[in-house]
mmCIF file of C-alpha atoms in Angstrom:
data_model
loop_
_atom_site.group_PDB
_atom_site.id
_atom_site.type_symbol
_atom_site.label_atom_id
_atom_site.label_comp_id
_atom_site.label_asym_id
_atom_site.label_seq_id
_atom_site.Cartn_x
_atom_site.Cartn_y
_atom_site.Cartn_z
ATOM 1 C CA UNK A 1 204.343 24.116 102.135
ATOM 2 C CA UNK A 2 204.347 21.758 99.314
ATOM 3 C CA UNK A 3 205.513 19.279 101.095
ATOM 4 C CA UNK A 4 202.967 19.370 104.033
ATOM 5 C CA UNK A 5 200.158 19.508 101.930
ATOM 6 C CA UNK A 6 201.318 15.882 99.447
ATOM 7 C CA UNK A 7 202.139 14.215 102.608
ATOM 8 C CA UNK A 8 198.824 15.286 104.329
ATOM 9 C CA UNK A 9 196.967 14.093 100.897
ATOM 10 C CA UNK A 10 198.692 11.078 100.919
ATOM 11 C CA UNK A 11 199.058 9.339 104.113
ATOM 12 C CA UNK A 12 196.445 11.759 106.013
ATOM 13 C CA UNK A 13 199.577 12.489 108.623
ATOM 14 C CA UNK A 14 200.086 15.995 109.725
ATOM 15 C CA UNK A 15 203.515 17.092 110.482
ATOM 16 C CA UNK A 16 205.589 19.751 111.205
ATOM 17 C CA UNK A 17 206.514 21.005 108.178
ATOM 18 C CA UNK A 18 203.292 23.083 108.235
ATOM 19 C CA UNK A 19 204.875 25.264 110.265
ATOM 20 C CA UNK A 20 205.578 27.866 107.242
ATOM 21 C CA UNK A 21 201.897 27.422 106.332
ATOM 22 C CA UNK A 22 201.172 28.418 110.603
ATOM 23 C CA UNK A 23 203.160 30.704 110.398
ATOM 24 C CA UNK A 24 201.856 32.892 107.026
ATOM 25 C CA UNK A 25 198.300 32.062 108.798
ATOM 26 C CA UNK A 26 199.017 33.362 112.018
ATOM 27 C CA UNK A 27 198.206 37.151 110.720
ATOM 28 C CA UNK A 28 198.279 39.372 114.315
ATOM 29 C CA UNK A 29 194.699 40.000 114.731
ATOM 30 C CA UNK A 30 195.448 43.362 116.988
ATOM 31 C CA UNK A 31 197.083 44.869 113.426
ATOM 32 C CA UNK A 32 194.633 43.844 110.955
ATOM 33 C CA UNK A 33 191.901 46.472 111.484
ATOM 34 C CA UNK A 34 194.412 49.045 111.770
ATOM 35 C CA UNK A 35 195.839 47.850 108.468
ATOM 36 C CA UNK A 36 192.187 47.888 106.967
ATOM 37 C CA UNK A 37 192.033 51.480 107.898
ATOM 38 C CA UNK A 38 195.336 52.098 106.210
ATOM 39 C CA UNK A 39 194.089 50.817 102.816
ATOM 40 C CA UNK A 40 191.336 54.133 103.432
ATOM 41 C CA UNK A 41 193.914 56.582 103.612
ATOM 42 C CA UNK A 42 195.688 54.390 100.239
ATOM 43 C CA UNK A 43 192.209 54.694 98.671
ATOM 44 C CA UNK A 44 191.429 58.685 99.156
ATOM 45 C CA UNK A 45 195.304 59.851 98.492
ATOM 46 C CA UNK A 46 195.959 60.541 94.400
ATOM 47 C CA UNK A 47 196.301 56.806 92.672
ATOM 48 C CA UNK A 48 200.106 56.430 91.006
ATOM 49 C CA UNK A 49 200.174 55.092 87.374
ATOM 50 C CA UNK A 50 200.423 51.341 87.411
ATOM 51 C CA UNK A 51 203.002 49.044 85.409
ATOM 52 C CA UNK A 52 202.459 46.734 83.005
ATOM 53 C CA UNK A 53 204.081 43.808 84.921
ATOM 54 C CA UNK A 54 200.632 41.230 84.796
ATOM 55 C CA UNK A 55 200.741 38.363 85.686
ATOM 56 C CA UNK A 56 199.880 35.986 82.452
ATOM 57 C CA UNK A 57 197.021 33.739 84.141
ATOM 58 C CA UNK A 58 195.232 31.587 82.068
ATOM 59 C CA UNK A 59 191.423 31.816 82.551
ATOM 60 C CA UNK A 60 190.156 28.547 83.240
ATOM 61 C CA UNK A 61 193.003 28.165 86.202
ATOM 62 C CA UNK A 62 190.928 29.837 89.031
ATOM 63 C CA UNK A 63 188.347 27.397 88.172
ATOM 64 C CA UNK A 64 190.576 25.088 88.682
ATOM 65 C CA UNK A 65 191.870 26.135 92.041
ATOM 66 C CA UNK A 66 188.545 26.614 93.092
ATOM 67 C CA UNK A 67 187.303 23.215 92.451
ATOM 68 C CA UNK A 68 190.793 22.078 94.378
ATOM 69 C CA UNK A 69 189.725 24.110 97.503
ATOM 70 C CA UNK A 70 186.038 23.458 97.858
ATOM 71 C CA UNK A 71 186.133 19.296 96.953
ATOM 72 C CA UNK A 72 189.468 18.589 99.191
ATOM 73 C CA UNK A 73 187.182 18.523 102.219
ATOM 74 C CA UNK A 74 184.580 15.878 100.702
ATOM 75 C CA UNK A 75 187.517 13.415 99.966
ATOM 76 C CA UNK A 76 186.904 9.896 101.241
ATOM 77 C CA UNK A 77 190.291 9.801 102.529
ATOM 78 C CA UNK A 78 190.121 13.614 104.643
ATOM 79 C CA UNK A 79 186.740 13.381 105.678
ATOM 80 C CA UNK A 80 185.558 9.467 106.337
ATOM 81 C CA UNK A 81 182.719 10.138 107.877
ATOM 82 C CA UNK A 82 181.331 12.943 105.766
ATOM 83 C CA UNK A 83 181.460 15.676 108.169
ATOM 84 C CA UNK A 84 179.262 18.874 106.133
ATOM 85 C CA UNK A 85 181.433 21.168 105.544
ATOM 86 C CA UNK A 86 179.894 24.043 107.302
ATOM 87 C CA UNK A 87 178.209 24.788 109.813
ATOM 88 C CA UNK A 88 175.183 26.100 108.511
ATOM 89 C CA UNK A 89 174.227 23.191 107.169
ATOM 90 C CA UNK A 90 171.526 21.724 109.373
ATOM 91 C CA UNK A 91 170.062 24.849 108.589
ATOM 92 C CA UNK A 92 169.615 25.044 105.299
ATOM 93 C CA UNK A 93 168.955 20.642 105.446
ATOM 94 C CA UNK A 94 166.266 21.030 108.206
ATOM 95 C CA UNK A 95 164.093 23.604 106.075
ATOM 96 C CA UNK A 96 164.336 21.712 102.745
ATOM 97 C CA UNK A 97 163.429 18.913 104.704
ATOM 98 C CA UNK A 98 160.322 20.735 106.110
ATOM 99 C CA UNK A 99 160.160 24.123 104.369
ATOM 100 C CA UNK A 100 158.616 26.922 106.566
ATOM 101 C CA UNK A 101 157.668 30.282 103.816
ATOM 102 C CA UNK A 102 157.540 32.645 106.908
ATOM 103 C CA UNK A 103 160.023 33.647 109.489
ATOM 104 C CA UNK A 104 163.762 35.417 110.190
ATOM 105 C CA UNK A 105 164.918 32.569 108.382
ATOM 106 C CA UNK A 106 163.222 32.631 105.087
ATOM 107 C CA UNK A 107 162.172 36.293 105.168
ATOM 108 C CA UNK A 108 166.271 37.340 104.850
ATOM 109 C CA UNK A 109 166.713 35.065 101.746
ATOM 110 C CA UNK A 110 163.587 33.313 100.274
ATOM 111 C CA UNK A 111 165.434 33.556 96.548
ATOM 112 C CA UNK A 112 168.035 31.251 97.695
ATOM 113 C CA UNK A 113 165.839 28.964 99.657
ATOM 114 C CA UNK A 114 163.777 28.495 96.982
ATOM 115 C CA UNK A 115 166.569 27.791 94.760
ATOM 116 C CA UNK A 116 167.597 25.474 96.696
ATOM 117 C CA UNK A 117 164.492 23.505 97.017
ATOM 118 C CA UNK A 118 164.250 23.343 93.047
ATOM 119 C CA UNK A 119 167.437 21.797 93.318
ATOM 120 C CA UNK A 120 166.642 19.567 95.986
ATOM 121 C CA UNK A 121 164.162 17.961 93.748
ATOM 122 C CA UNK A 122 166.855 17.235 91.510
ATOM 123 C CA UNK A 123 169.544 15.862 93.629
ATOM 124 C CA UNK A 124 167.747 15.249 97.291
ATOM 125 C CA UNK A 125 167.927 17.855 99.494
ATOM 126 C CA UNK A 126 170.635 16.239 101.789
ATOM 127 C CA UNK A 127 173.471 16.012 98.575
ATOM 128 C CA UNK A 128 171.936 19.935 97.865
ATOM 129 C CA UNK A 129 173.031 20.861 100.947
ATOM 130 C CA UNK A 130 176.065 19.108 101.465
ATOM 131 C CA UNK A 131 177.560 20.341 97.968
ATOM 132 C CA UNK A 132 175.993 23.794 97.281
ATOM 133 C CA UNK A 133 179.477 25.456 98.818
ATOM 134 C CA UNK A 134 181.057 24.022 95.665
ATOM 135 C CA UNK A 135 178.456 25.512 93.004
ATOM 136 C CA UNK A 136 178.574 28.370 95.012
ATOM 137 C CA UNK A 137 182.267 28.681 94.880
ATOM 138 C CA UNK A 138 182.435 28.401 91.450
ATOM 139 C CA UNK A 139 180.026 31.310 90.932
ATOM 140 C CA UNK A 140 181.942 33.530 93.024
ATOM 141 C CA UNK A 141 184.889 32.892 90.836
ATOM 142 C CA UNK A 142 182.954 33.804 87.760
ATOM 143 C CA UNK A 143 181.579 36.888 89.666
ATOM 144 C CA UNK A 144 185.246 37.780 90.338
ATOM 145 C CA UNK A 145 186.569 37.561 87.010
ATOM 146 C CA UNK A 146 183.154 39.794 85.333
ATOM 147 C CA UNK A 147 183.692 42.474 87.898
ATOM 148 C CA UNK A 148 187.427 42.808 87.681
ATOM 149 C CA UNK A 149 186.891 42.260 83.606
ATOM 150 C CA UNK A 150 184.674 45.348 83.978
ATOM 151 C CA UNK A 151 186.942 47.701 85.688
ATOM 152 C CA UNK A 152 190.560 46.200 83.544
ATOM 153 C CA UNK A 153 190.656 43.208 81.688
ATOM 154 C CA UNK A 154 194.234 42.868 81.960
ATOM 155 C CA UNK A 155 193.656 41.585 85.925
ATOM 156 C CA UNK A 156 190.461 39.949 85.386
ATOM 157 C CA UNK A 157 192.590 36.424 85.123
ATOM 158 C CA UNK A 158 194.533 37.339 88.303
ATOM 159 C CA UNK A 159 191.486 38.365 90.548
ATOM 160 C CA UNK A 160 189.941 35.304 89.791
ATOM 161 C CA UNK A 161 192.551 33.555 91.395
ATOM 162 C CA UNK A 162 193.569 35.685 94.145
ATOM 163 C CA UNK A 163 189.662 35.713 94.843
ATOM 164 C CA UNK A 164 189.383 32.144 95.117
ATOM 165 C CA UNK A 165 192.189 32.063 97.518
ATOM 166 C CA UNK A 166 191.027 35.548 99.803
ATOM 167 C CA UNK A 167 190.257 34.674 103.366
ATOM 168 C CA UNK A 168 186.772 36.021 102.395
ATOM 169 C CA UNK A 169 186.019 32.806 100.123
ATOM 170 C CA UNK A 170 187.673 30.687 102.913
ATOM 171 C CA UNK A 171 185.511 32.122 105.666
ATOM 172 C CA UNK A 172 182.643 31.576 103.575
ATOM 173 C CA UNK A 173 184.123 27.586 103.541
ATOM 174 C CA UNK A 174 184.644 27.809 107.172
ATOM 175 C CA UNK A 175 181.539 29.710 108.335
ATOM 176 C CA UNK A 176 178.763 28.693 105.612
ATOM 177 C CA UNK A 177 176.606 31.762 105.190
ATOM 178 C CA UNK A 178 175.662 30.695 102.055
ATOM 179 C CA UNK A 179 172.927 32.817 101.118
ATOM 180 C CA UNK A 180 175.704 35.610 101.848
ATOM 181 C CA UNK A 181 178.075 33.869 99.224
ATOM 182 C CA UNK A 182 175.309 33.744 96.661
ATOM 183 C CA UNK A 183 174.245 37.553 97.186
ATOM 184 C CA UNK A 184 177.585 39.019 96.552
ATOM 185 C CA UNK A 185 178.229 37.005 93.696
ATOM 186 C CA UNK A 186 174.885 38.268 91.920
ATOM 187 C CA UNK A 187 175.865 41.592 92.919
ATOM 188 C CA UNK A 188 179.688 41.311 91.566
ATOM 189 C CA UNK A 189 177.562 40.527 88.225
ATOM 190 C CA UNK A 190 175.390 43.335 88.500
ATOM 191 C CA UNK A 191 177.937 45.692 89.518
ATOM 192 C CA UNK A 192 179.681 44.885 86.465
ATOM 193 C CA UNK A 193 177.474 45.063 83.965
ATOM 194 C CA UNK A 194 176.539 48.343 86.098
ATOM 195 C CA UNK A 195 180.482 50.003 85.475
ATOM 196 C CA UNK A 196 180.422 49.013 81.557
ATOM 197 C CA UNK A 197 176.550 50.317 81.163
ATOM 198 C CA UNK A 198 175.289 47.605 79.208
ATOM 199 C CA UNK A 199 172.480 44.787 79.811
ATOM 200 C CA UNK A 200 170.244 47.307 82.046
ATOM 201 C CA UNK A 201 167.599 44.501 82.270
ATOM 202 C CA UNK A 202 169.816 41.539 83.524
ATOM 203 C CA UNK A 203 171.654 44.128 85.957
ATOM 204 C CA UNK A 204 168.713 45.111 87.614
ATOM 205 C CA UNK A 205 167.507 41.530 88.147
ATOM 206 C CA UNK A 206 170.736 40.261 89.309
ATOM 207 C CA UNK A 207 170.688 43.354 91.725
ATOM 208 C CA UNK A 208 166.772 42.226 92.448
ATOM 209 C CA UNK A 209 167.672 38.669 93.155
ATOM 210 C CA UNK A 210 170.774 39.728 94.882
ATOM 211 C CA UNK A 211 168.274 41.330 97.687
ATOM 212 C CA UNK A 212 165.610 38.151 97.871
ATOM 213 C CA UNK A 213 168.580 36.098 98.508
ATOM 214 C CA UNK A 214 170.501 38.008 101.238
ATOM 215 C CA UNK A 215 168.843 41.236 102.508
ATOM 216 C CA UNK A 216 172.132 42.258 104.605
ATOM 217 C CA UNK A 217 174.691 41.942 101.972
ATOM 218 C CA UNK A 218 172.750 43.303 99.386
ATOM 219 C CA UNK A 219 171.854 46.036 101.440
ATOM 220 C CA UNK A 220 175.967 46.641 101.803
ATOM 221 C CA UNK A 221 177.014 46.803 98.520
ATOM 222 C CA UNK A 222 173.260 48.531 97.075
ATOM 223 C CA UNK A 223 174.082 51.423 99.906
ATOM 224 C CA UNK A 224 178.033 51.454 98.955
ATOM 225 C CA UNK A 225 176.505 52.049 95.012
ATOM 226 C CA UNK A 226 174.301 54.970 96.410
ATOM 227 C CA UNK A 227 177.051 56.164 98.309
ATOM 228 C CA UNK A 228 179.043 56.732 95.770
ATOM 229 C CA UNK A 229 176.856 58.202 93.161
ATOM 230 C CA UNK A 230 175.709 61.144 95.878
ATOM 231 C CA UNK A 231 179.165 61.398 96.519
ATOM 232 C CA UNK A 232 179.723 62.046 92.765
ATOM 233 C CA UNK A 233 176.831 63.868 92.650
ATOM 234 C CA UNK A 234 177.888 66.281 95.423
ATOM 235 C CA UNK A 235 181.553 66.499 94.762
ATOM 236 C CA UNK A 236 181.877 66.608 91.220
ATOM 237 C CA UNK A 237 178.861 67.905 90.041
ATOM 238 C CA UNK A 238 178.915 64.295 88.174
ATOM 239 C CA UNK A 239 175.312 64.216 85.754
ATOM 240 C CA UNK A 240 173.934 60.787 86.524
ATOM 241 C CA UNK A 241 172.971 59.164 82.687
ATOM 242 C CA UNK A 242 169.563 57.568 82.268
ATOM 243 C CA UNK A 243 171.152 54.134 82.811
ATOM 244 C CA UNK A 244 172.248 55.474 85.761
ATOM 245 C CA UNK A 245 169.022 57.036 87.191
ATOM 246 C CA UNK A 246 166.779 53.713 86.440
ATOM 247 C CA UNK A 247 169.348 51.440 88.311
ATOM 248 C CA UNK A 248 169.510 53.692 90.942
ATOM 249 C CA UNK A 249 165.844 53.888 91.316
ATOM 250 C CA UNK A 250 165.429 50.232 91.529
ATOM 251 C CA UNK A 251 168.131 50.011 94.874
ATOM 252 C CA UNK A 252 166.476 53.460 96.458
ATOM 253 C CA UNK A 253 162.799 52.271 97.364
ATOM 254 C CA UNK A 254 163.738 48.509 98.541
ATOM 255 C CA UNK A 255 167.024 50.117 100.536
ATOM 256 C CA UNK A 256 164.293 52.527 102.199
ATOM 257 C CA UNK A 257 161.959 49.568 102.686
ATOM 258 C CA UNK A 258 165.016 47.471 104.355
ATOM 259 C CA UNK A 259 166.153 50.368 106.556
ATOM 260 C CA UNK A 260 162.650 50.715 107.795
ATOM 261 C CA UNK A 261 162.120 46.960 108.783
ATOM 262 C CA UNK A 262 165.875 46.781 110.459
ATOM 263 C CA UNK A 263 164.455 49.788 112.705
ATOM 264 C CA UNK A 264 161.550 48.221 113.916
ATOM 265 C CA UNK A 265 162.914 44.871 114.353
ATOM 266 C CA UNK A 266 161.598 42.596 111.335
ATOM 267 C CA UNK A 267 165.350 42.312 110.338
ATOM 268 C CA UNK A 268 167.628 42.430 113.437
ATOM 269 C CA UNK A 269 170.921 44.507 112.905
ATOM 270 C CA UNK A 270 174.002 43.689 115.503
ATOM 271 C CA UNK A 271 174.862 46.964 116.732
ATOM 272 C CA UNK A 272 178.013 47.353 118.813
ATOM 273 C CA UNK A 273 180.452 50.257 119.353
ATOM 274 C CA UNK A 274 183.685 47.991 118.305
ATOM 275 C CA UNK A 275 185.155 51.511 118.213
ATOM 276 C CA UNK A 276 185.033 51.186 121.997
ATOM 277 C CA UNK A 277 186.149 47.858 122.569
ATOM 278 C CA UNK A 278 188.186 46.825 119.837
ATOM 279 C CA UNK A 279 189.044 43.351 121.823
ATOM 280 C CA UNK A 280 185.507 42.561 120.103
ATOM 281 C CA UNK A 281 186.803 43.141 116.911
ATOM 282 C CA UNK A 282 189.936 41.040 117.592
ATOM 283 C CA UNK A 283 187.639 38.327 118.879
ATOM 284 C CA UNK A 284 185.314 38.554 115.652
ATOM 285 C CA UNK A 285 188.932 38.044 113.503
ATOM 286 C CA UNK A 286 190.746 35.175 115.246
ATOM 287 C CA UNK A 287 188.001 33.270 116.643
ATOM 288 C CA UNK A 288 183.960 33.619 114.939
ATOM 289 C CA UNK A 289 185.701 33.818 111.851
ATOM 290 C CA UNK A 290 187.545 30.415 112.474
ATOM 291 C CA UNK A 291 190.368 32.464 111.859
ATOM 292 C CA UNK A 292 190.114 32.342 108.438
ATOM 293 C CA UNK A 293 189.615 36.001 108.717
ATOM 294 C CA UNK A 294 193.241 36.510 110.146
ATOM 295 C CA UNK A 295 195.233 36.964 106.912
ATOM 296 C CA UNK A 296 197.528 39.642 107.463
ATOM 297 C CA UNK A 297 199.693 39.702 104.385
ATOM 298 C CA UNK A 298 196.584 39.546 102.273
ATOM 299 C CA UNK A 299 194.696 42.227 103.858
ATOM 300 C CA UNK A 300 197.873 44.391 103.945
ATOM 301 C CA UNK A 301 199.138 43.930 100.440
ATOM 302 C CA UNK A 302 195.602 44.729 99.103
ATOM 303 C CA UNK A 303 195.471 47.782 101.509
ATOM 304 C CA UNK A 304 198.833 48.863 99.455
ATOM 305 C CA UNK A 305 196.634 48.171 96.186
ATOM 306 C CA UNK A 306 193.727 50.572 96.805
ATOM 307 C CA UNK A 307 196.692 53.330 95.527
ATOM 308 C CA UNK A 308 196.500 51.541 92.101
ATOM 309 C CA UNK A 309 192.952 51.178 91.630
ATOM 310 C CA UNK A 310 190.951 53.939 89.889
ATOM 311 C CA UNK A 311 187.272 52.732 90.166
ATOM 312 C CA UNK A 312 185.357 54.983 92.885
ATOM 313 C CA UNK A 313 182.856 52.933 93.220
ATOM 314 C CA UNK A 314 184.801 50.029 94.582
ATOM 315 C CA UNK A 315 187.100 52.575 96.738
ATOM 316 C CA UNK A 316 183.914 54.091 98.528
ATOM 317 C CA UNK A 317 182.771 51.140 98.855
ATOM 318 C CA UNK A 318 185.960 49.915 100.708
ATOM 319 C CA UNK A 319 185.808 52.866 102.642
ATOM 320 C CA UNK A 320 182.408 52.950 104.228
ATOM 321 C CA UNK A 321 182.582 49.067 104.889
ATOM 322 C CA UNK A 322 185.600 49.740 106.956
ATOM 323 C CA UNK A 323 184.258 52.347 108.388
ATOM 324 C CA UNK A 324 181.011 50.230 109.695
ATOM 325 C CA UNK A 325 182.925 47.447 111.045
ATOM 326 C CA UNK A 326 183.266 50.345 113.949
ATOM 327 C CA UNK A 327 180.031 49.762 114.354
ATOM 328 C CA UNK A 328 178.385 46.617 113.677
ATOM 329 C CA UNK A 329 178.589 43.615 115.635
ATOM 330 C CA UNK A 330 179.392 40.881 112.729
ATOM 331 C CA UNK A 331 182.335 43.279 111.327
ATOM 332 C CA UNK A 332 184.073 40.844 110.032
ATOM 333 C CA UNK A 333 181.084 39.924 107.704
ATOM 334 C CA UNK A 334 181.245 43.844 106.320
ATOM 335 C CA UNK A 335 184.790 42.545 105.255
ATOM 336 C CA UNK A 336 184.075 39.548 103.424
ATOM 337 C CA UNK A 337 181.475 41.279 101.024
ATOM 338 C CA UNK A 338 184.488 43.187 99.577
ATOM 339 C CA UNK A 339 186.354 42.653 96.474
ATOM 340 C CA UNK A 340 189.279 42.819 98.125
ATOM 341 C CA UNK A 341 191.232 40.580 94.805
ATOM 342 C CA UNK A 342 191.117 43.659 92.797
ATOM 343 C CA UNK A 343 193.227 45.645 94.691
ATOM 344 C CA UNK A 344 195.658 43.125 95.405
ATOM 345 C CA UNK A 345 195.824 42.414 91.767
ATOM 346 C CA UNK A 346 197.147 45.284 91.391
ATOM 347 C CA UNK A 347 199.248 45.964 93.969
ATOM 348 C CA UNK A 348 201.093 42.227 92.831
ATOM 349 C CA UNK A 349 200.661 43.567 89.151
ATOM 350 C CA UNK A 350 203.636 46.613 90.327
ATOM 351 C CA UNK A 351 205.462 44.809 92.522
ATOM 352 C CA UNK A 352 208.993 42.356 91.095
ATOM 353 C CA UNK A 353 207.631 40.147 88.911
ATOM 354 C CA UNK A 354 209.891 36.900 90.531
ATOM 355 C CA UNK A 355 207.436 38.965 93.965
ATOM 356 C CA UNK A 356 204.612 38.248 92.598
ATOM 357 C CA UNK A 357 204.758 35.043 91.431
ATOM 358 C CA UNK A 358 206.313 33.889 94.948
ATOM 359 C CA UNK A 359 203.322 35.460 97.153
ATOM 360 C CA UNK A 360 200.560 34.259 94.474
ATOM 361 C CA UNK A 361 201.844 30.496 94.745
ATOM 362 C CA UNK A 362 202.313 30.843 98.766
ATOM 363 C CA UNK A 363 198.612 32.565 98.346
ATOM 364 C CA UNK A 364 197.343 29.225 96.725
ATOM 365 C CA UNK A 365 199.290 26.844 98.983
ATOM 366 C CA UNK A 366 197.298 28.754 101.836
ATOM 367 C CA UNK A 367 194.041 28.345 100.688
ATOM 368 C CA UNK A 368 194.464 24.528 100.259
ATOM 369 C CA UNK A 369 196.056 24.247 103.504
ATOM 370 C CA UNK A 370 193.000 26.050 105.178
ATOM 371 C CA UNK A 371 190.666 24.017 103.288
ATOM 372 C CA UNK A 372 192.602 20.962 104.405
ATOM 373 C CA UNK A 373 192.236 21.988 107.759
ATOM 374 C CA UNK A 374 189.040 22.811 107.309
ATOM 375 C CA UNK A 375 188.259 19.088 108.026
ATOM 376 C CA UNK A 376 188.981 18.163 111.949
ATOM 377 C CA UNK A 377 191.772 15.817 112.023
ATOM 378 C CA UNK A 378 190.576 11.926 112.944
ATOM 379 C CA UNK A 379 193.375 9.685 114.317
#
């Protein structure tokens, strides 16, 4: 793997020793929902006690993946003639180049547009456009580590990483959906702050800012949150605090207000029974997803993980996104919202430690061989 990746770096030549890296890509598409559906059964049975083999990660290193991963595909030397690296990009360049404050387009994530435009004053809209995936990526990192920090800090240093190499980051390189990117990664921050019950203030306005920057996400992990304090509610006869009951009360009306403009149309929903034609949900994995989506060992190892983790909130969450991807046209999109890296975190955190080490570097050497790739080839 090593080897394919210096040699491609080098010389630009792409040979056959990435057939390891092919291979630990390849993933089965038919298996991975019905491994997604496995991690449910992981998440509702009673959690074992985890070890204390971590993984000793230094902090800044995800950064420093992530920076690998999302600049590889702007070198000179990959990318001569400065192909953007996603496809949404003509989108988001054609409306800072003649912004339009009504419409689909704006109406689903006006926060983010707007940010961008302040940006583009500062850098030119086309360079905004061309590098937000990096900012963006580095944000999601920093999401990754607060919300894992939240729940244990002794994997916040390993989720980082394993976040920055997930097939959910690396759709988001392949796919753009940037507003999506930005959304989760506000609501990672909330979410946190949320699970410790401190800074009220900043975790409703992430939370806020969250929904004017991508109503569909937001509206994913806001009605996971819900979810799982009704469940609590219900179940355990759980009191909410007053922390609780005003954070709550901030997702509740605009949630309502969402589900209201999705049923008469204002904010188009993809509706499909996948449940009766799972082919569509293959499809959605191996091919809309650019197959970045197909990452079997990752999606199965985290499955295994759910047994480990103790936070309900990010278990019910797991469990009614997997659920809706039964349901919902873009399924795969349900998938990359999660926060799949904790989990695996701790699955690798009670597995051999020599294990670990192994499938975290051949996790790494993946995600710089699919942003490599990300690039077409030019002879």
């Amino acid at each position: 793997m090593i080897s394919w990746i210096l040699i491609r770096l080098i010389f630009n030549i792409n040979t056959y020793l990435s057939i390891p890296l092919m291979i630990f890509q390849i993933g089965l598409p038919t298996i991975i929902p019905i491994v997604w559906f496995i991690g449910i059964i992981f998440a509702l049975i009673p959690h074992k006690k985890t070890n204390n083999n971590a993984i000793n990660i230094n902090p800044i290193l995800p950064f420093i993946v992530v920076l690998c991963i999302s600049l590889l595909p702007y070198l000179p030397s990959l990318n001569p003639s400065k192909i953007p690296e996603t496809v949404d990009f003509r989108y988001y360049f054609s409306w800072l180049m003649n912004p339009q404050f009504s419409g689909w387009f704006f109406d689903t994530r006006p926060f983010y547009l707007i940010f961008l435009l302040i940006l583009s004053f500062l850098f030119k809209p086309y360079l905004t456009t061309f590098y937000q995936f990096v900012f963006l990526s580095l944000l999601y990192t920093f999401s990754a580590y607060k919300l894992s920090s939240s729940i244990d800090k002794s994997i916040a240093p390993l989720s980082s990483l394993l976040a920055v190499v997930s097939p959910m980051l690396i759709t988001f390189l392949y796919s753009g959906l940037d507003a999506n990117l930005f959304s989760i990664s506000l609501m990672f921050l909330s979410m946190s702050y949320l699970i410790k019950r401190e800074k009220l203030g900043l975790a409703m306005l992430l939370s806020f800012l969250a929904m004017l920057s991508h109503i569909y996400a937001w509206a994913q992990l806001a009605g996971g949150i819900l979810i799982y304090y009704a469940f609590r509610r219900i179940m355990k006869k759980y009191n909410l605090d007053k922390y609780e009951k005003i954070y709550i009360s901030t997702i509740l009306p605009f949630l309502s207000f969402g589900l209201i403009m999705i049923f008469i149309g204002k904010f188009p929903v993809p509706f499909s029974l996948n449940i009766l034609n799972y082919n569509q949900l293959i499809y959605q994995i191996a091919v809309v997803s650019w197959g970045s989506n197909n990452a079997l060992l990752y999606f199965l190892i985290s499955a295994l993980g759910n047994r480990y983790l103790k936070n309900e909130m990010v278990n019910i969450l797991y469990i009614i996104s997997v659920i809706g991807t039964l349901f919902i046209g873009s399924a795969t999109n349900l998938i990359i919202d999660l926060p799949l890296f904790i989990p695996l975190a701790y699955a690798l955190k009670n597995f051999r430690y020599d294990l670990s080490v192994l499938l975290m570097l051949a996790f790494i050497l993946w995600g710089i061989y699919m942003s490599i790739n990300s690039v077409p080839l030019l002879y």
